[in-house]
Coordinates of C-alpha atoms in Angstrom, one line a residue:
M1 CA -33.1 -60.8 -9.2
P2 CA -33.2 -63.0 -6.1
V3 CA -35.7 -62.4 -3.3
S4 CA -34.9 -60.9 0.1
A5 CA -34.1 -63.0 3.2
A6 CA -37.5 -62.1 4.7
T7 CA -39.4 -63.3 1.5
A8 CA -37.3 -66.4 1.4
T9 CA -38.3 -67.2 5.0
K10 CA -41.9 -66.6 4.2
L11 CA -41.7 -68.9 1.2
R12 CA -40.0 -71.7 3.2
E13 CA -42.5 -71.4 6.1
A14 CA -45.4 -71.5 3.5
M15 CA -43.8 -74.6 1.8
A16 CA -43.5 -76.3 5.2
R17 CA -47.1 -75.6 6.0
L18 CA -48.3 -76.9 2.6
L19 CA -46.2 -80.0 2.7
A20 CA -47.4 -80.7 6.3
G21 CA -51.0 -80.3 5.2
E22 CA -51.6 -77.4 7.5
P23 CA -52.2 -74.4 5.2
L24 CA -53.4 -71.1 6.6
H25 CA -54.3 -69.2 3.4
T26 CA -55.1 -71.8 0.7
N27 CA -56.9 -75.0 0.1
G28 CA -53.7 -77.0 0.6
A29 CA -53.2 -78.1 -3.0
L30 CA -49.5 -78.4 -3.8
T31 CA -49.1 -75.8 -6.5
K32 CA -46.7 -73.0 -7.0
E33 CA -49.7 -70.6 -7.1
N34 CA -50.7 -71.9 -3.6
L35 CA -47.2 -71.5 -2.4
A36 CA -47.3 -67.8 -3.4
R37 CA -50.7 -67.4 -1.7
E38 CA -49.7 -69.2 1.4
A39 CA -46.6 -67.1 1.7
Q40 CA -48.7 -64.0 0.8
V41 CA -46.3 -62.9 -1.9
S42 CA -46.9 -62.4 -5.7
H43 CA -46.6 -65.2 -8.2
A44 CA -43.7 -63.4 -9.8
T45 CA -41.9 -63.3 -6.5
V46 CA -42.1 -67.1 -6.2
H47 CA -40.5 -67.4 -9.7
R48 CA -37.7 -65.1 -8.7
A49 CA -36.8 -67.4 -5.8
E50 CA -35.0 -70.0 -7.9
E51 CA -33.4 -71.8 -5.0
I52 CA -36.7 -72.2 -3.2
L53 CA -38.4 -73.3 -6.4
A54 CA -35.8 -76.0 -6.8
E55 CA -36.5 -77.2 -3.3
W56 CA -40.2 -77.1 -4.1
D57 CA -39.8 -79.1 -7.3
A58 CA -37.7 -81.7 -5.5
K59 CA -40.3 -82.2 -2.8
V60 CA -43.4 -82.0 -4.9
A61 CA -42.2 -83.8 -8.0
R62 CA -44.4 -86.7 -7.2
P63 CA -47.6 -87.4 -9.2
V64 CA -50.8 -86.0 -7.9
L65 CA -53.0 -88.8 -6.6
R66 CA -56.7 -88.6 -7.3
T67 CA -59.4 -90.2 -5.3
P68 CA -61.6 -92.8 -7.0
G69 CA -64.5 -90.3 -6.9
E70 CA -62.3 -87.7 -8.7
V71 CA -61.2 -90.3 -11.3
Q72 CA -64.9 -91.2 -11.9
R73 CA -65.8 -87.5 -12.2
D74 CA -63.0 -86.8 -14.7
E75 CA -64.0 -89.9 -16.8
T76 CA -67.7 -88.7 -16.7
I77 CA -66.6 -85.2 -17.8
A78 CA -64.5 -86.6 -20.6
D79 CA -67.4 -88.8 -21.8
L80 CA -69.8 -85.9 -21.7
R81 CA -67.4 -83.7 -23.6
K82 CA -67.1 -86.5 -26.3
Q83 CA -70.9 -86.7 -26.5
L84 CA -71.1 -82.9 -26.8
R85 CA -68.6 -82.9 -29.7
E86 CA -70.6 -85.6 -31.5
A87 CA -73.8 -83.8 -31.0
K88 CA -72.3 -80.6 -32.3
A89 CA -71.1 -82.4 -35.4
Q90 CA -74.6 -83.8 -35.9
V91 CA -76.1 -80.3 -35.5
T92 CA -73.6 -79.0 -38.1
V93 CA -74.7 -81.7 -40.6
V94 CA -78.4 -81.1 -40.0
Q95 CA -78.0 -77.4 -40.2
G96 CA -76.2 -77.8 -43.6
K97 CA -79.1 -79.9 -44.9
L98 CA -81.6 -77.4 -43.5
D99 CA -79.8 -74.5 -45.3
A100 CA -79.8 -76.5 -48.6
L101 CA -83.6 -77.2 -48.2
A102 CA -84.3 -73.6 -47.5
T103 CA -82.4 -72.6 -50.7
V104 CA -84.3 -75.1 -52.8
T105 CA -87.6 -73.9 -51.3
A106 CA -86.8 -70.3 -52.0
N107 CA -85.8 -71.2 -55.6
L108 CA -89.1 -73.2 -56.1
Y109 CA -91.1 -70.3 -54.7
A110 CA -89.5 -67.8 -57.0
E111 CA -90.0 -70.1 -60.0
N112 CA -93.7 -70.6 -59.0
Q113 CA -94.3 -66.9 -58.7
S114 CA -92.7 -66.4 -62.2
L115 CA -94.9 -69.1 -63.7
K116 CA -98.0 -67.6 -62.2
K117 CA -97.2 -64.2 -63.7
K118 CA -96.7 -65.8 -67.1
A119 CA -99.9 -67.8 -66.8
D120 CA -102.0 -64.7 -65.8
G121 CA -101.2 -63.1 -69.2
R122 CA -102.5 -66.2 -71.1
R123 CA -105.7 -66.9 -69.2
R124 CA -108.8 -67.0 -71.4
V125 CA -112.3 -68.0 -70.6
V126 CA -113.3 -70.8 -72.9
A127 CA -116.7 -72.4 -72.8
L128 CA -116.5 -76.1 -72.5
P129 CA -118.9 -78.3 -74.5
V130 CA -121.8 -79.5 -72.4
Q131 CA -122.5 -83.2 -72.5
E132 CA -126.2 -84.1 -72.5
D133 CA -127.3 -87.2 -70.9

């Protein structure tokens, strides 16, 4: 279902403002979401306006350029995410070892308790020979 003439006019005016770098209702990023916000229509309405979307794609089909600061920020974020993944992997390994040690400790404790009970039944007081000097 195509959009009305009034909506098409809103979208074209919004597109012109965004492409000119003079947005009224958005941060100026060249996205379809911002096109909808700038025209003050729904996102679904933008996608029904196929002819206008084709114009948008033809005009905005260039790659988004990032500033050196943005590039450095993105590289830092990627590096930090890598470090986080590695740290999580190390934590998983250490947690596995800790779980294994807890299991061994619990088994040794149970065995020790069992041996103490057995030993209690066999305890006898025996006098040891006294050595005289």
